[in-house]
C-alpha atoms as a printed R data frame, in Angstrom:
   type eleno elety resid chain resno       x       y       z
1  ATOM     1    CA   MET     A     1 -20.644  -0.977 -14.381
2  ATOM     2    CA   ALA     A     2 -20.751  -3.201 -11.271
3  ATOM     3    CA   ALA     A     3 -18.802  -6.022 -13.093
4  ATOM     4    CA   GLY     A     4 -16.021  -3.573 -13.836
5  ATOM     5    CA   ARG     A     5 -15.951  -2.463 -10.200
6  ATOM     6    CA   VAL     A     6 -15.738  -5.986  -9.032
7  ATOM     7    CA   ALA     A     7 -12.995  -6.863 -11.424
8  ATOM     8    CA   TRP     A     8 -10.982  -3.807 -10.376
9  ATOM     9    CA   GLU     A     9 -11.593  -4.572  -6.659
10 ATOM    10    CA   ARG     A    10 -10.137  -8.195  -7.344
11 ATOM    11    CA   TRP     A    11  -7.299  -6.879  -9.244
12 ATOM    12    CA   SER     A    12  -6.471  -4.346  -6.748
13 ATOM    13    CA   GLU     A    13  -6.626  -6.873  -3.842
14 ATOM    14    CA   ARG     A    14  -4.355  -9.294  -5.746
15 ATOM    15    CA   PHE     A    15  -1.886  -6.435  -6.383
16 ATOM    16    CA   ARG     A    16  -1.825  -5.491  -2.800
17 ATOM    17    CA   VAL     A    17  -1.416  -9.038  -1.668
18 ATOM    18    CA   ASP     A    18   1.385  -9.577  -4.070
19 ATOM    19    CA   LEU     A    19   3.101  -6.324  -3.028
20 ATOM    20    CA   LEU     A    20   2.735  -7.374   0.693
21 ATOM    21    CA   ARG     A    21   4.291 -10.855  -0.142
22 ATOM    22    CA   TRP     A    22   7.102  -9.323  -2.113
23 ATOM    23    CA   ALA     A    23   7.823  -6.781   0.624
24 ATOM    24    CA   ALA     A    24   7.828  -9.617   3.277
25 ATOM    25    CA   ALA     A    25  10.139 -11.636   1.155
26 ATOM    26    CA   CYS     A    26  12.543  -8.707   0.811
27 ATOM    27    CA   ARG     A    27  12.296  -8.071   4.540
28 ATOM    28    CA   ALA     A    28  13.011 -11.664   5.352
29 ATOM    29    CA   ARG     A    29  15.962 -11.867   3.122
30 ATOM    30    CA   LEU     A    30  17.462  -8.641   4.638
31 ATOM    31    CA   VAL     A    31  16.954 -10.059   8.155
32 ATOM    32    CA   GLN     A    32  18.857 -13.182   7.266
33 ATOM    33    CA   ALA     A    33  21.913 -11.300   6.141
34 ATOM    34    CA   LYS     A    34  24.631 -10.613   8.529
35 ATOM    35    CA   GLY     A    35  26.281  -7.245   8.947
36 ATOM    36    CA   GLN     A    36  23.518  -5.180   7.377
37 ATOM    37    CA   GLY     A    37  24.748  -1.627   6.592
38 ATOM    38    CA   THR     A    38  22.913   1.655   6.001
39 ATOM    39    CA   THR     A    39  22.472   0.838   2.312
40 ATOM    40    CA   GLU     A    40  20.356  -2.140   2.885
41 ATOM    41    CA   TYR     A    41  18.078  -0.205   5.274
42 ATOM    42    CA   ALA     A    42  17.908   2.624   2.801
43 ATOM    43    CA   ILE     A    43  16.808   0.251   0.089
44 ATOM    44    CA   LEU     A    44  14.207  -1.358   2.469
45 ATOM    45    CA   VAL     A    45  12.818   2.141   3.378
46 ATOM    46    CA   GLY     A    46  12.733   3.122  -0.336
47 ATOM    47    CA   VAL     A    47  10.705  -0.060  -1.159
48 ATOM    48    CA   LEU     A    48   8.323   0.584   1.689
49 ATOM    49    CA   VAL     A    49   7.634   4.123   0.439
50 ATOM    50    CA   VAL     A    50   7.114   2.919  -3.032
51 ATOM    51    CA   ILE     A    51   4.498   0.345  -1.695
52 ATOM    52    CA   ALA     A    52   2.851   3.135   0.407
53 ATOM    53    CA   ILE     A    53   2.583   5.433  -2.631
54 ATOM    54    CA   LEU     A    54   1.231   2.538  -4.884
55 ATOM    55    CA   ALA     A    55  -1.301   1.705  -2.146
56 ATOM    56    CA   ILE     A    56  -2.458   5.345  -1.692
57 ATOM    57    CA   THR     A    57  -2.765   5.461  -5.584
58 ATOM    58    CA   VAL     A    58  -4.776   2.287  -5.893
59 ATOM    59    CA   PHE     A    59  -7.122   3.228  -3.012
60 ATOM    60    CA   ARG     A    60  -7.327   6.967  -3.584
61 ATOM    61    CA   PRO     A    61 -11.081   6.868  -4.502
62 ATOM    62    CA   LYS     A    62 -11.839   5.102  -1.272
63 ATOM    63    CA   LEU     A    63  -9.635   7.466   0.722
64 ATOM    64    CA   GLN     A    64 -11.211  10.448  -0.899
65 ATOM    65    CA   GLU     A    65 -14.688   9.072   0.040
66 ATOM    66    CA   LEU     A    66 -13.524   8.546   3.598
67 ATOM    67    CA   TRP     A    67 -12.074  11.985   3.673
68 ATOM    68    CA   ASP     A    68 -15.313  13.655   2.372
69 ATOM    69    CA   ALA     A    69 -17.391  11.698   4.899
70 ATOM    70    CA   ILE     A    70 -15.197  12.975   7.698
71 ATOM    71    CA   ALA     A    71 -15.335  16.595   6.383
72 ATOM    72    CA   SER     A    72 -19.117  16.388   5.985
73 ATOM    73    CA   GLY     A    73 -19.531  14.923   9.544
74 ATOM    74    CA   ILE     A    74 -17.377  17.788  11.031
75 ATOM    75    CA   ASN     A    75 -19.242  20.391   9.032
76 ATOM    76    CA   GLY     A    76 -22.404  18.994  10.306
77 ATOM    77    CA   LEU     A    77 -21.493  19.668  13.928
């Protein structure tokens, strides 16, 4: 079970790094272009939203664990 978790963590970290590199490359390409319009910015925002959704999906168990810890801490007051 621990080996699977380690493999999953490695995969998710590589996936996150690849997404960040891709987003940076897209952002750099958009910055180089002259006369950017609303369409380019809308595409960039759309890509960032997709990346955020993917990150939340990938890290959902950790986020749930953090949320539960915060909730139990508040309930313990």
